[in-house]
Amino acid sequence: MLKEDKNRFMQMAIDLSQYALDSKCGGPFGAIIVKDGKIIGSGSNRITADLDPTAHGEVTAIREACKNIGTIDLSGCEIYTSAEPCPMCTAAIYWSKIEAVYYCNTEEEALEHGFSDKKILAELRKPKAKRTLLFKRIKNPLGIQIFKRSLEG
């Protein structure tokens, strides 16, 4: 893909971040998903509009792309995002099998402007017993049986 195309897709992601900010539907984040040079999904941050803390620009773009092409497998796709993805969005990108991430603003720049992903990363790196959020296992033998059945086909 040509550098001009990559710059155009990045500009579109930035335009979506501007839209999210201006419309007050969420924070200033936008994303575009591209496959074979064509846009298959786009999204802006919609956490306040949708009352959904998972409605980040990257996640909304992934949801739209999957719906548009009828699969959860985005192999062969690239995502252009206005900022380096947060831990949740990074996980979603891995789950969807997107193959490349292009971002504009860095994690450090996001931190300088009040976005606190570093706190989440620090928590995730701690052992479960030391996190501020309680993580407690409740065993049930049927739980593992369901996993075993999922392997049977």
Coordinates of C-alpha atoms in Angstrom, one line a residue:
M1 CA 0.0 0.0 0.0
L2 CA 1.2 3.5 -0.8
K3 CA 2.4 5.9 1.9
E4 CA -0.2 8.4 0.6
D5 CA -3.0 5.8 1.3
K6 CA -1.7 5.2 4.8
N7 CA -1.7 8.9 5.5
R8 CA -5.2 9.3 4.1
F9 CA -6.5 6.5 6.3
M10 CA -4.8 8.0 9.3
Q11 CA -6.4 11.4 8.5
M12 CA -9.8 9.6 8.4
A13 CA -9.1 8.1 11.9
I14 CA -8.2 11.6 13.2
D15 CA -11.3 13.1 11.6
L16 CA -13.4 10.5 13.5
S17 CA -11.6 11.5 16.7
Q18 CA -12.6 15.1 16.0
Y19 CA -16.2 14.0 15.4
A20 CA -16.3 12.1 18.7
L21 CA -15.0 15.2 20.5
D22 CA -17.3 17.7 18.7
S23 CA -20.4 15.5 19.1
K24 CA -19.7 14.8 22.7
C25 CA -20.4 11.1 22.1
G26 CA -17.1 10.1 23.7
G27 CA -13.4 10.8 24.0
P28 CA -11.2 12.0 21.1
F29 CA -10.5 8.7 19.5
G30 CA -11.2 7.2 16.1
A31 CA -10.2 4.2 14.0
I32 CA -10.5 2.9 10.5
I33 CA -10.1 -0.8 9.5
V34 CA -8.7 -1.5 6.0
K35 CA -8.5 -4.8 4.0
D36 CA -6.9 -4.9 0.5
G37 CA -6.9 -1.1 0.4
K38 CA -10.6 -0.8 1.1
I39 CA -12.2 0.5 4.3
I40 CA -14.4 -2.2 5.9
G41 CA -15.0 -0.6 9.2
S42 CA -14.8 2.7 11.0
G43 CA -15.6 3.9 14.5
S44 CA -15.2 6.7 17.0
N45 CA -15.3 6.6 20.7
R46 CA -19.0 6.3 21.8
I47 CA -18.7 5.6 25.5
T48 CA -20.9 8.5 26.6
A49 CA -23.4 8.2 23.7
D50 CA -23.9 4.5 24.2
L51 CA -23.3 4.4 28.0
D52 CA -20.8 1.7 27.2
P53 CA -17.2 1.8 28.6
T54 CA -16.1 -0.7 26.0
A55 CA -17.2 1.5 23.0
H56 CA -13.7 2.8 22.2
G57 CA -12.9 3.8 18.7
E58 CA -11.0 0.7 17.9
V59 CA -13.7 -1.6 19.4
T60 CA -16.5 0.1 17.5
A61 CA -14.5 -0.1 14.3
I62 CA -13.8 -3.8 14.9
R63 CA -17.6 -4.4 15.5
E64 CA -18.5 -2.7 12.3
A65 CA -15.8 -4.4 10.2
C66 CA -16.9 -7.9 11.5
K67 CA -20.5 -7.1 10.7
N68 CA -19.7 -5.8 7.3
I69 CA -17.7 -8.8 6.1
G70 CA -19.6 -11.4 8.1
T71 CA -16.8 -12.9 10.2
I72 CA -14.9 -12.4 13.5
D73 CA -11.6 -13.1 11.7
L74 CA -10.0 -9.9 10.5
S75 CA -6.9 -11.5 9.2
G76 CA -5.3 -9.5 6.4
C77 CA -6.6 -6.2 7.9
E78 CA -4.9 -3.1 9.2
I79 CA -6.2 -0.7 11.7
Y80 CA -5.5 3.1 11.7
T81 CA -6.2 4.7 15.0
S82 CA -5.8 8.2 16.3
A83 CA -3.9 7.0 19.4
E84 CA -1.9 4.1 20.5
P85 CA -4.6 1.5 21.6
C86 CA -5.4 1.0 25.3
P87 CA -5.0 -2.5 26.9
M88 CA -8.6 -3.4 26.1
C89 CA -8.4 -2.3 22.5
T90 CA -5.1 -4.0 22.0
A91 CA -6.6 -7.3 23.3
A92 CA -9.5 -6.8 20.9
I93 CA -7.1 -6.3 18.0
Y94 CA -5.3 -9.5 18.9
W95 CA -8.6 -11.4 19.2
S96 CA -9.8 -10.2 15.9
K97 CA -6.5 -11.2 14.2
I98 CA -5.8 -7.7 12.7
E99 CA -2.3 -7.9 11.3
A100 CA -1.0 -4.3 11.7
V101 CA -1.7 -1.3 13.9
Y102 CA -0.9 2.3 12.7
Y103 CA -1.4 5.0 15.4
C104 CA -0.9 8.7 15.6
N105 CA -0.7 9.8 19.3
T106 CA 1.5 7.8 21.6
E107 CA 0.5 6.4 25.0
E108 CA 2.8 9.0 26.7
E109 CA 0.9 11.8 24.9
A110 CA -2.4 10.3 26.0
L111 CA -1.1 10.3 29.6
E112 CA 0.0 13.9 29.3
H113 CA -3.6 14.8 28.3
G114 CA -5.4 12.9 31.1
F115 CA -6.0 9.4 29.7
S116 CA -4.8 6.9 32.3
D117 CA -4.2 3.6 30.6
K118 CA -0.9 3.2 32.6
K119 CA -2.9 2.5 35.8
I120 CA -4.8 -0.3 34.1
L121 CA -1.5 -1.8 32.7
A122 CA 0.1 -1.6 36.2
E123 CA -2.9 -3.4 37.7
L124 CA -2.8 -6.2 35.0
R125 CA 0.9 -6.8 35.7
K126 CA 0.2 -7.5 39.4
P127 CA -0.6 -11.0 40.7
K128 CA -4.4 -11.3 41.1
A129 CA -4.1 -11.3 44.9
K130 CA -2.5 -7.9 44.8
R131 CA -4.9 -6.1 42.5
T132 CA -7.3 -3.4 43.7
L133 CA -10.1 -5.3 42.0
L134 CA -11.1 -8.6 43.7
F135 CA -10.4 -11.7 41.6
K136 CA -11.7 -14.9 43.4
R137 CA -12.2 -18.3 41.9
I138 CA -15.5 -20.2 42.6
K139 CA -15.0 -23.8 41.5
N140 CA -17.9 -25.7 39.9
P141 CA -17.2 -29.1 38.2
L142 CA -19.7 -28.3 35.5
G143 CA -17.7 -25.3 34.4
I144 CA -14.8 -27.5 33.1
Q145 CA -17.3 -30.0 31.6
I146 CA -18.5 -27.2 29.3
F147 CA -14.9 -26.6 28.2
K148 CA -14.4 -30.3 27.5
R149 CA -17.7 -30.4 25.5
S150 CA -16.6 -27.4 23.4
L151 CA -13.6 -29.5 22.1
E152 CA -15.9 -32.3 21.0
G153 CA -17.2 -30.2 18.1

